[in-house]
Tab-separated table of C-alpha atoms and ligand atoms in Angstrom:
chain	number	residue	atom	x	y	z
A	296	UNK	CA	3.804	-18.543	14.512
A	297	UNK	CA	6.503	-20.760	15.424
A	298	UNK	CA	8.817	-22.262	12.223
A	299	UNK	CA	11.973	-23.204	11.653
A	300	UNK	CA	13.772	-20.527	8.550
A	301	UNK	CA	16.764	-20.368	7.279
A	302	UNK	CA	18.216	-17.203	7.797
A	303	UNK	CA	18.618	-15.184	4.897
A	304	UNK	CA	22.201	-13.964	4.406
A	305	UNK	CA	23.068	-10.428	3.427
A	306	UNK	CA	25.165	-9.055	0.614
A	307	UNK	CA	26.502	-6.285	2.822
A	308	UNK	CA	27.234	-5.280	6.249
A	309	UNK	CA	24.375	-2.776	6.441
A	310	UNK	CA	21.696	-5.106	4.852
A	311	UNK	CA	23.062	-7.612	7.223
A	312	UNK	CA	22.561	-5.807	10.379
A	313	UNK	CA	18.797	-4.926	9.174
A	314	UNK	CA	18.562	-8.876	8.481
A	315	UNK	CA	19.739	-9.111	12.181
A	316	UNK	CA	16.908	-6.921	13.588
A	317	UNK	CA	13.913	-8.489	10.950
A	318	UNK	CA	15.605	-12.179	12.339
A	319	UNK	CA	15.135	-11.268	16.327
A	320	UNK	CA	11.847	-9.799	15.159
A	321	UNK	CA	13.302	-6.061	16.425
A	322	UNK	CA	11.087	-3.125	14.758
A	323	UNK	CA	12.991	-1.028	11.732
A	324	UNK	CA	13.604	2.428	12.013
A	325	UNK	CA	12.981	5.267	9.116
A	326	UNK	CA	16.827	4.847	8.635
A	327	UNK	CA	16.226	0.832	7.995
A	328	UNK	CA	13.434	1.777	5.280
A	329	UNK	CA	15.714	4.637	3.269
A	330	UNK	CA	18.413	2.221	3.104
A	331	UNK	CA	16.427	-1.250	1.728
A	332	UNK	CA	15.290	1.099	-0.918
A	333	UNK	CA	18.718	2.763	-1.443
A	334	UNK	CA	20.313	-0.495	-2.129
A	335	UNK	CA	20.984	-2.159	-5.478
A	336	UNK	CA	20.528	-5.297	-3.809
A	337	UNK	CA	17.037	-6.234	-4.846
A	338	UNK	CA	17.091	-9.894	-4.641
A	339	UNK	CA	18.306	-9.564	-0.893
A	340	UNK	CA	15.799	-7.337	0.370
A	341	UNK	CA	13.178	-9.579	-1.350
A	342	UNK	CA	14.514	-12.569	0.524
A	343	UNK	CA	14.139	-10.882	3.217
A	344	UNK	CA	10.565	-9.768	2.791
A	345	UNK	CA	10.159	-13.753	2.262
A	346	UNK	CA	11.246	-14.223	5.210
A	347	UNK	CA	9.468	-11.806	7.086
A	348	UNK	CA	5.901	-12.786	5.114
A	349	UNK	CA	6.241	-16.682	5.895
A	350	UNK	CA	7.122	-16.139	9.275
A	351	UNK	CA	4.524	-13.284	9.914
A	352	UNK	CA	1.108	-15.407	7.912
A	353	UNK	CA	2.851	-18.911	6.607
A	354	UNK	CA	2.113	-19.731	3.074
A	355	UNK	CA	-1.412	-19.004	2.312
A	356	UNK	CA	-2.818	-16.405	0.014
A	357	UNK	CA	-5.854	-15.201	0.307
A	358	UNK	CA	-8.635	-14.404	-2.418
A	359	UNK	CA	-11.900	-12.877	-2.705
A	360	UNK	CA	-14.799	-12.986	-5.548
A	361	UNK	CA	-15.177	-9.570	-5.462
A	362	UNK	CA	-17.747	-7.666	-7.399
A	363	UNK	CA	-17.027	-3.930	-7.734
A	364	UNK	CA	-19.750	-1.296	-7.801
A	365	UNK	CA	-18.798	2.193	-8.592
A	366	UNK	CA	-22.239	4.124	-7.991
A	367	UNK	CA	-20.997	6.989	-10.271
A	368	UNK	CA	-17.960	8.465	-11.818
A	369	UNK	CA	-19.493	12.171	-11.423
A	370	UNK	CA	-16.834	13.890	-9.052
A	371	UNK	CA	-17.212	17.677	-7.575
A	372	UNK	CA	-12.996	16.859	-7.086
A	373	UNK	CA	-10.797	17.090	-10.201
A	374	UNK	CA	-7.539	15.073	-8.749
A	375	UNK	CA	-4.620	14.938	-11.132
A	376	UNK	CA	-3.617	11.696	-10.675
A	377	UNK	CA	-7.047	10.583	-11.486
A	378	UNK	CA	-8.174	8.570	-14.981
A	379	UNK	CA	-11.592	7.757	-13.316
A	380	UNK	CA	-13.991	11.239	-12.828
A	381	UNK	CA	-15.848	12.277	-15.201
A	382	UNK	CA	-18.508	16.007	-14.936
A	383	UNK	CA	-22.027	16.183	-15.720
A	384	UNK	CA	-22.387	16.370	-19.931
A	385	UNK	CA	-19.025	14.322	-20.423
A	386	UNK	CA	-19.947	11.262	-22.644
A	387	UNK	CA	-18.240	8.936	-20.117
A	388	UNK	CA	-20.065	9.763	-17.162
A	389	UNK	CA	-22.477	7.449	-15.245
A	390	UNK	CA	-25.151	7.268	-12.313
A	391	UNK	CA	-26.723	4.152	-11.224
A	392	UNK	CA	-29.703	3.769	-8.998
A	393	UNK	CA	-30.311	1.529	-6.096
A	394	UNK	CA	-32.385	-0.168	-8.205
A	395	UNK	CA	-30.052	-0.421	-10.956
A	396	UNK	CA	-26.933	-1.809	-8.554
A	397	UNK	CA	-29.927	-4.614	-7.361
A	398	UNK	CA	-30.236	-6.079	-10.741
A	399	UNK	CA	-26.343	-5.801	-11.075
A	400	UNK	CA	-25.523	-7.509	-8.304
A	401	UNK	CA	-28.416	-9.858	-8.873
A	402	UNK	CA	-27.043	-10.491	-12.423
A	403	UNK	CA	-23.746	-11.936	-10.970
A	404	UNK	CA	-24.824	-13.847	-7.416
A	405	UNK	CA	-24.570	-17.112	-9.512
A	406	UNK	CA	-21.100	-16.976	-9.835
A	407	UNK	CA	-20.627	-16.996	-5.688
A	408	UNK	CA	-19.978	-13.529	-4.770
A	409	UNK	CA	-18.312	-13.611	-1.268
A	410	UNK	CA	-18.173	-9.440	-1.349
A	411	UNK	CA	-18.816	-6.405	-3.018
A	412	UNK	CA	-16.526	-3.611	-2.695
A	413	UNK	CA	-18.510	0.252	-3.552
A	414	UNK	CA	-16.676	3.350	-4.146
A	415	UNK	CA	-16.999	5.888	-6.704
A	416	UNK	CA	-16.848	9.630	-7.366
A	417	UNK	CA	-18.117	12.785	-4.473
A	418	UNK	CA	-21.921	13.169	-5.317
A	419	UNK	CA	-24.769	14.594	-4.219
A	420	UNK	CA	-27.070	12.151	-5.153
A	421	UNK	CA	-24.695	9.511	-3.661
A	422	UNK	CA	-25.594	10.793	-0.201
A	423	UNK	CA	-26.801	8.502	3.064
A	424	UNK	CA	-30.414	7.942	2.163
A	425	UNK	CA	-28.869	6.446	-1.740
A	426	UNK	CA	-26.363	3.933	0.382
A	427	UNK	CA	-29.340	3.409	3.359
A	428	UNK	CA	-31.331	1.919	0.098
A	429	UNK	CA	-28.337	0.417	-1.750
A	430	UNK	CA	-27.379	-1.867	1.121
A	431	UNK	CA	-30.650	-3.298	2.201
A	432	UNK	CA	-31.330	-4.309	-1.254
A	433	UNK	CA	-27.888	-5.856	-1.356
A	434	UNK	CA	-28.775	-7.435	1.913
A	435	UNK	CA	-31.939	-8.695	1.138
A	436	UNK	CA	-30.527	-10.124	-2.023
A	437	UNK	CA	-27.886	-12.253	0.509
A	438	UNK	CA	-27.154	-10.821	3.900
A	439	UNK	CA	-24.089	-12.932	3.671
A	440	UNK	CA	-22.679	-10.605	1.642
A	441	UNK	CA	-19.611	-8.552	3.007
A	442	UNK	CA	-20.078	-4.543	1.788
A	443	UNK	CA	-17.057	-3.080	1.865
A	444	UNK	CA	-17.754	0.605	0.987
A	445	UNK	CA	-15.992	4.225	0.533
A	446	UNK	CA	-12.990	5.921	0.953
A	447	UNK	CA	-12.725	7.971	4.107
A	448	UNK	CA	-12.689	10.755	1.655
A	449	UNK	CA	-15.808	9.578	0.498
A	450	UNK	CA	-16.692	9.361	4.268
A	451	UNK	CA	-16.034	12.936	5.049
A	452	UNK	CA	-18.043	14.206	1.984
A	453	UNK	CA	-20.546	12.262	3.199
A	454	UNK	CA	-20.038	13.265	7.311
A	455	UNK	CA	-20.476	17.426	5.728
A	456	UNK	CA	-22.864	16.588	3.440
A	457	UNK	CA	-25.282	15.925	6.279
A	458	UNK	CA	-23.470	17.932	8.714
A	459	UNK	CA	-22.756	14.737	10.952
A	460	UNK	CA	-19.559	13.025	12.766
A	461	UNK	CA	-17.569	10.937	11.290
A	462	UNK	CA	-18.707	8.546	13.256
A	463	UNK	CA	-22.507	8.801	13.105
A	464	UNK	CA	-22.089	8.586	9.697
A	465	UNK	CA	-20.626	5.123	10.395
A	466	UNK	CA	-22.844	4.035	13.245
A	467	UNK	CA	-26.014	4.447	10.518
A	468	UNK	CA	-23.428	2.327	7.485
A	469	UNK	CA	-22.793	-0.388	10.002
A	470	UNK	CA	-26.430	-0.919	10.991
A	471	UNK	CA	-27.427	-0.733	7.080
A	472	UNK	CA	-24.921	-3.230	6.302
A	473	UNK	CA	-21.233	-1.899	6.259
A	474	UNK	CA	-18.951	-4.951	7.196
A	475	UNK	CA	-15.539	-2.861	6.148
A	476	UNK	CA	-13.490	-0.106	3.957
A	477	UNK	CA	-11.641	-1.087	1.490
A	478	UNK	CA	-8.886	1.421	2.089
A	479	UNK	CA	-8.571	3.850	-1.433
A	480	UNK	CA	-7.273	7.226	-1.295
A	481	UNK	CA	-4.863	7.198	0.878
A	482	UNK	CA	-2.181	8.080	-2.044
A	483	UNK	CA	1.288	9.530	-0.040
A	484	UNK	CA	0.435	10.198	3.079
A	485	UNK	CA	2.738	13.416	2.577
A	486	UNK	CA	1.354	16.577	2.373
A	487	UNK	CA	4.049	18.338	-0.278
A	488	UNK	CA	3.074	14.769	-2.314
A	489	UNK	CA	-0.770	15.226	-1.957
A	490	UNK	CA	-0.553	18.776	-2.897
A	491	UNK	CA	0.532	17.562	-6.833
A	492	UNK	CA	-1.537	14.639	-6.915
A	493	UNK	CA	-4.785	15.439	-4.910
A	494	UNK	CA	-4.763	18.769	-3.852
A	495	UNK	CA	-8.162	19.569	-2.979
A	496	UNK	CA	-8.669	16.078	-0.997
A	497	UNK	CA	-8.423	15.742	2.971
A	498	UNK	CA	-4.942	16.351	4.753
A	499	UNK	CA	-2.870	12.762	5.828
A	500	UNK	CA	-4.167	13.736	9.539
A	501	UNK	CA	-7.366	13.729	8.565
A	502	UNK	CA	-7.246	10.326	6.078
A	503	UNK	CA	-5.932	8.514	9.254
A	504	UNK	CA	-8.204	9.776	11.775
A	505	UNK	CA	-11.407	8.757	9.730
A	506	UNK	CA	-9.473	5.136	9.737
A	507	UNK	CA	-8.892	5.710	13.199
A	508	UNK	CA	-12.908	6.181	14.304
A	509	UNK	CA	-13.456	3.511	11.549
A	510	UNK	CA	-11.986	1.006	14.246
A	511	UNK	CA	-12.791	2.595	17.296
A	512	UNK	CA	-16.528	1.496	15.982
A	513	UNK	CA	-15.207	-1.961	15.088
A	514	UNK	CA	-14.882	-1.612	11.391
A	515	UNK	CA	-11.662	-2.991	10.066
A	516	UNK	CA	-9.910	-1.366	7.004
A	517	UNK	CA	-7.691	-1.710	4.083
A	518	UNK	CA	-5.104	0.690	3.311
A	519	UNK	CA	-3.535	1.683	0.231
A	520	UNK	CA	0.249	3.660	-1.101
A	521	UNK	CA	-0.127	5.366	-4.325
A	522	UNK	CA	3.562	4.744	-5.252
A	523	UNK	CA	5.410	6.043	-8.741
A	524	UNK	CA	4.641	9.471	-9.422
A	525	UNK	CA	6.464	12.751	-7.835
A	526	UNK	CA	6.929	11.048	-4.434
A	527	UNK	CA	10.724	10.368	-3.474
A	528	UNK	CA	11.860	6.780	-1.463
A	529	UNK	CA	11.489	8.888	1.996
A	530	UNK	CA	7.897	9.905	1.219
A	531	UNK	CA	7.423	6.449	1.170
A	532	UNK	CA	8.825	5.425	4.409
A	533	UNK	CA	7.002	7.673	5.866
A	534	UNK	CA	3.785	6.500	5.223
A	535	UNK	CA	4.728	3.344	6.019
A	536	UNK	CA	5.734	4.706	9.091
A	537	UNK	CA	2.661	6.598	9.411
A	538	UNK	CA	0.502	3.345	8.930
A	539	UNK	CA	2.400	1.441	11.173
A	540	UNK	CA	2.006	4.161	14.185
A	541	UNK	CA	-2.031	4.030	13.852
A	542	UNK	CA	-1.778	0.579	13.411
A	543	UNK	CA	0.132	-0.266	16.936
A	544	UNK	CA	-2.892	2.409	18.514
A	545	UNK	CA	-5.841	0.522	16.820
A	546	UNK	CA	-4.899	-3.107	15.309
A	547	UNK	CA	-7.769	-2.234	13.006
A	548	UNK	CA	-5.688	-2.275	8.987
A	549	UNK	CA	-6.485	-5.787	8.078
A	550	UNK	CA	-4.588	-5.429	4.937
A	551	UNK	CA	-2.291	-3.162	3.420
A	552	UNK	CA	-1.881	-2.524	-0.793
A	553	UNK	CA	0.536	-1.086	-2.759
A	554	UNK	CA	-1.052	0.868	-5.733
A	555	UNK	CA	1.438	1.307	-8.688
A	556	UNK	CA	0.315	4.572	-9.821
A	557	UNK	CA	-0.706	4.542	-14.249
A	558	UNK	CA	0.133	7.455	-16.463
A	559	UNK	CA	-2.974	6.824	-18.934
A	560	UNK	CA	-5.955	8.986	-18.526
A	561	UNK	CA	-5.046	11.568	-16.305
A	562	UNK	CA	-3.263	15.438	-15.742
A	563	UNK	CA	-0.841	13.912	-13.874
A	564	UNK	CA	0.333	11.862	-16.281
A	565	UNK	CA	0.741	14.428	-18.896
A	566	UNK	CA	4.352	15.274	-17.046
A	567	UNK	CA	5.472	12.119	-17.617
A	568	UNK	CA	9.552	13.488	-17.363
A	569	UNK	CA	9.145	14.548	-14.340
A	570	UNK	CA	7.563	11.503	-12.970
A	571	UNK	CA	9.363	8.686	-10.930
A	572	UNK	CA	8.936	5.338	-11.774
A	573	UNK	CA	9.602	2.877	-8.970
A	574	UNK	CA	10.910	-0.859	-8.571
A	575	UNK	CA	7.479	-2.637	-7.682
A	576	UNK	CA	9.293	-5.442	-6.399
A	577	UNK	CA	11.204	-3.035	-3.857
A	578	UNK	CA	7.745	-1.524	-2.925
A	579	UNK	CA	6.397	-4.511	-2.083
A	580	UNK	CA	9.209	-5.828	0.074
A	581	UNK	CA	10.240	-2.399	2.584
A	582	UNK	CA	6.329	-2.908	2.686
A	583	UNK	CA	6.141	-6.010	4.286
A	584	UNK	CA	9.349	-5.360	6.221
A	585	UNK	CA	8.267	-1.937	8.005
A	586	UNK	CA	4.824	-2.957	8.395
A	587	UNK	CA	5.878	-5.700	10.824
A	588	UNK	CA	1.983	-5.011	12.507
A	589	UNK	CA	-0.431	-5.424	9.776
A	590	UNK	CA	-0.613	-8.680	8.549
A	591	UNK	CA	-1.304	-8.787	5.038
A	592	UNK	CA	0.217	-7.596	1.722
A	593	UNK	CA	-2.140	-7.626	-1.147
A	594	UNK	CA	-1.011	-7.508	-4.627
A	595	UNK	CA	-3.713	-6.163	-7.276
A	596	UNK	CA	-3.204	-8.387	-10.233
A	597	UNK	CA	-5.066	-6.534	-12.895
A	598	UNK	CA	-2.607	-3.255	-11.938
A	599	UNK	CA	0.263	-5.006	-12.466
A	600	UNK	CA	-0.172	-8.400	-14.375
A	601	UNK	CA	-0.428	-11.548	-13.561
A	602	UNK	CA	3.317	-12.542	-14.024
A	603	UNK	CA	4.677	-9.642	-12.053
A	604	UNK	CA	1.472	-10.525	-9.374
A	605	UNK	CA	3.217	-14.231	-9.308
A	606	UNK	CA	6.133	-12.708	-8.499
A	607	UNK	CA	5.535	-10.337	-5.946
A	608	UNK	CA	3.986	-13.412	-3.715
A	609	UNK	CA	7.922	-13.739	-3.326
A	610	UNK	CA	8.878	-9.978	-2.335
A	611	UNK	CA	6.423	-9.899	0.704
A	612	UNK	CA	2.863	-10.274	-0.536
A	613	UNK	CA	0.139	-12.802	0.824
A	614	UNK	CA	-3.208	-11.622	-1.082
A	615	UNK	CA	-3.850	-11.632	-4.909
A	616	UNK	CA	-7.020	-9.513	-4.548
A	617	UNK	CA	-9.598	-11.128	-6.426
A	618	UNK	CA	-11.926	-11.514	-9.320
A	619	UNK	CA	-12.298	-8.212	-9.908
A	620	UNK	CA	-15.412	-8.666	-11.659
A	621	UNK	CA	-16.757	-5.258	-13.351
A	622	UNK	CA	-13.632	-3.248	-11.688
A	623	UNK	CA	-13.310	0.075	-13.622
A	624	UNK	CA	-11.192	2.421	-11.651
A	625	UNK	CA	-7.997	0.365	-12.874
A	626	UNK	CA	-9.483	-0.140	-16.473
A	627	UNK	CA	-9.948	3.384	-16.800
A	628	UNK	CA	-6.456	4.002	-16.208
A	629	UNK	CA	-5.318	1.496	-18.400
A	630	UNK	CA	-4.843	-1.462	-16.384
A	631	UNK	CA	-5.595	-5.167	-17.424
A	632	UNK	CA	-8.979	-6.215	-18.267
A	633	UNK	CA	-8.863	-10.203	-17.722
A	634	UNK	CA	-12.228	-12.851	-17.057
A	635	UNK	CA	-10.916	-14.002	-13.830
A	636	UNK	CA	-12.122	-17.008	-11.924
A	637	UNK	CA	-11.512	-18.185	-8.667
A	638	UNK	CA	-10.413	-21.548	-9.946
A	639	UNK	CA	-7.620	-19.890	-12.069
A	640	UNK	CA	-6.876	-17.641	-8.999
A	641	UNK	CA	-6.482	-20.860	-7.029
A	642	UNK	CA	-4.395	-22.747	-10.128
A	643	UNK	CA	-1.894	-19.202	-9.537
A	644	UNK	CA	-1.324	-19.447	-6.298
A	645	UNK	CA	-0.800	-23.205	-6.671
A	646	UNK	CA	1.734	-23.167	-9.296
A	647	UNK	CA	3.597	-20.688	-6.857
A	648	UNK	CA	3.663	-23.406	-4.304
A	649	UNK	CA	1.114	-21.594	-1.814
A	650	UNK	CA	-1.753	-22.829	-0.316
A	651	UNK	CA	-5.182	-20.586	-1.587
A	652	UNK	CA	-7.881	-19.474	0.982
A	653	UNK	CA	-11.176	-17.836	0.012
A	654	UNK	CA	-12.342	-14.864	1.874
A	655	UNK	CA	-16.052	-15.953	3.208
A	656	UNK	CA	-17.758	-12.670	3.934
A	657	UNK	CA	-14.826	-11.372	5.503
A	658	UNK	CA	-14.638	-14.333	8.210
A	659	UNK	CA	-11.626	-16.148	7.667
A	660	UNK	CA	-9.854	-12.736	7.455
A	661	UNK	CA	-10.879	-12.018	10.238
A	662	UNK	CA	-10.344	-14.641	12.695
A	663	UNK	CA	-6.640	-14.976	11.029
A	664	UNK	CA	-6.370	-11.183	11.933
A	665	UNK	CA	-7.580	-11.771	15.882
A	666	UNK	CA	-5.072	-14.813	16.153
A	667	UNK	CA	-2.276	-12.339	14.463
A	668	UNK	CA	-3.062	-9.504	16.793
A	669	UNK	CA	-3.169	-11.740	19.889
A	670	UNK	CA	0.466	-12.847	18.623
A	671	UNK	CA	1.888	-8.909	18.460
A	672	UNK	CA	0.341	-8.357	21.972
A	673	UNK	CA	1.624	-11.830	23.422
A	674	UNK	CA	5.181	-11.484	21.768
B	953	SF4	S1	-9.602	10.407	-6.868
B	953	SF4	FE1	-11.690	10.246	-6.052
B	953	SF4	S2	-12.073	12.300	-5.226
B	953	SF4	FE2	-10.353	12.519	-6.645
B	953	SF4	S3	-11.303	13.044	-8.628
B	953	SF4	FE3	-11.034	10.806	-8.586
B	953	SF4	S4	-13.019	10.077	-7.864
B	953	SF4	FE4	-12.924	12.230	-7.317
C-alpha cells in the first residue's frame, strides 16, 4: 500500500532507532518489543502504531453483526481465570439443543446477521454429531451465513473425544459448514503463565499447531492475548513473537485480539494483589508493531468500553468487533452489556474519521487478507 506519512518523530534515541526500522518497514526484534513497553513514552509508541496500522490496512475498520452462540457453559475444565463455566446442578448452568440454537438464530436473522461465532464449555453432549446437526440447521436457515466455531481447545476435546486427527475433525466441520475460528484460548502463550491461569488446558505447542492444521486445510483464524493478570511485559513479546513465527509459515491469522483479562467472577481474580494490570493502550500498539504479518487488530468494545474502543483505533487497531448480540462470555465476567447496532457502530467509526466496512460472510475479509498477503510476499 503505497502513501505518503509523515514520519513520526521519537522522544528518544532508542524509540527513534525502532521508528527507523518500523519506517524502512525492517522486522522488530524481542529486544524492540521489551523496550516499547519499557518506555514511559506512551503517546510515541502509539504514534507509531498509527503509523504502522495506516500504512499496513489504510483507514478502514471493519465490523461484523455477529450473533454469539455458546452451546453450553457445562465445562469438565475448571480454569482460574475463567468467570464463564459452570458444573452440572449449579443454578447458572445451561445446555441448548440444535433445535433450540435454530429458533435462536431464527429469532434474530431479521436484524441481518452476517455471522455467528459458537464456542462454549468441554462437553460431552457437545460432541461432532451435536455440531454435524447445529450447522445444517444454521445453513438451511441461510447458507450465507459465516460459522465461525471453537477454540482449538475445544478442537482437541473434540479430536479425543472421537479418537480422530485434528484434522479429520476439521475436514467433517468444513463440509458441515465451518467457514473459520474465531481464535479464543490462546491466553499467554507461555507455559509458566498458562500453568496459573489454565493449567489443565493444551500446552502453547499444541494451541498453535491445531491453528497450524486449521490453515493447512484452508480455514483462516483469529487469535487472541489474554493480557493483565500474572504475565510480565516479556511473556507478552513472546507470544507476539510466537504468533508472528506461525504466521510467516502459514499466512492463515486473519486477525489478531487483545483480550484485557476481568477480575469479576473467577479464582483468579480472588488474588487480585498479586495481579498485574497493564496499559491497554501499550498492548494494543507493540501489537500492531511486532505483528508486522497479520493484518488486523481488533478491539472488543464491550471488554473495554466504547470510549477506550474509540481510542485504541489510534494505538494500532483496525476492527471494532461487532454487535455482539447475546455475547455472554464477557458479560459473565463483568464486561459491558450495550444494544449495539451496526448503524451506531458505523456513526463510531465515523466520528473517529475512519471509513466503516461490514464483514459479508467473511468475504471482504478475506479478499483484503489475499491482497495483504500478496503484498508481504511481493515486498
Ligand atoms: S476457559 Fe474454556 S476450557 Fe477453561 S473452564 Fe472456561 S470454558 Fe472451560
Amino acid at each position: 500500500m503505497t502513501q505518503t506519512l509523515s514520519h513520526p518523530v521519537m522522544p528518544t534515541t532508542e524509540l527513534q532507532i525502532i521508528a527507523d526500522k518500523v519506517i524502512a518497514g525492517q522486522r522488530l526484534s524481542f529486544e524492540d518489543g521489551c523496550h516499547l513497553f519499557a518506555t514511559p513514552h506512551e503517546d510515541a509508541v502509539g504514534e507509531l502504531a498509527n503509523f504502522a496500522r495506516k500504512r499496513l490496512v489504510g483507514d478502514t475498520v471493519y465490523f461484523a453483526t455477529t450473533l454469539y452462540i455458546h452451546p453450553t457453559n457445562l465445562c469438565e475444565l475448571s480454569c482460574p481465570m475463567c468467570s464463564f463455566y459452570a458444573k452440572p446442578g449449579m443454578k447458572k448452568a445451561w445446555f441448548m439443543t440444535p433445535e433450540q440454537i435454530e429458533t435462536k438464530v431464527r429469532s434474530h436473522i431479521h436484524q441481518n446477521l452476517t455471522e455467528i461465532h459458537i464456542v462454549g464449555g468441554l462437553w460431552r453432549e457437545c460432541n461432532l454429531p451435536y455440531y454435524q446437526e447445529m450447522f445444517t440447521r444454521i445453513k438451511a436457515i441461510d447458507p450465507k451465513l459465516h460459522i465461525k466455531a471453537l477454540t482449538p481447545v475445544e478442537y482437541d476435546f473434540l479430536a479425543r473425544l472421537h479418537g480422530l486427527t485434528i484434522e479429520e475433525v476439521f475436514k467433517l466441520m468444513i463440509s458441515w459448514g465451518l467457514g473459520s475460528l474465531p481464535g479464543g484460548g490462546a491466553e499467554v502463550l507461555v507455559e509458566r503463565i498458562r500453568k496459573q491461569v489454565a493449567p489443565q488446558k493444551i500446552s502453547s505447542d499444541e494451541y498453535l499447531n491445531i491453528h497450524k492444521i486449521a490453515h493447512q486445510v484452508g480455514l483462516p483464524s483469529n487469535i487472541t492475548m489474554l493480557f493483565g493478570h500474572v504475565e510480565d511485559d516479556e511473556d507478552l513479546v513472546t507470544h507476539l513473537c510466537k504468533v508472528r513465527e506461525l504466521q510467516d509459515e502459514t499466512k492463515g491469522f486473519q486477525t489478531f485480539i487483545p483480550l484485557k483479562y476481568h477480575v469479576e467472577n473467577n479464582a483468579l481474580g480472588k488474588r487480585k494483589q498479586r495481579l498485574k494490570s497493564k496499559n491497554d493502550k501499550k498492548v494494543f500498539a507493540v501489537s500492531r508493531l511486532m505483528l508486522d504479518n497479520v493484518r488486523n487488530v481488533k478491539v472488543l468494545w464491550n471488554y473495554l468500553g466504547i470510549d477506550v474502543a474509540k481510542e485504541l483505533l489510534f494505538f494500532g487497531a483496525n476492527d471494532l468487533s461487532s454487535t455482539n448480540i447475546e455475547e455472554q462470555i464477557i458479560i459473565a465476567a463483568g464486561g459491558i452489556q450495550v444494544a449495539m447496532t451496526k448503524e451506531r457502530l458505523c456513526q463510531i467509526i465515523l466520528e473517529c474519521g475512519r471509513t466503516p466496512k461490514e464483514i459479508h460472510s467473511g468475504h471482504c475479509y478475506a479478499e483484503d487478507q489475499k491482497l495483504f498477503n500478496c503484498s508481504l510476499t511481493t515486498s
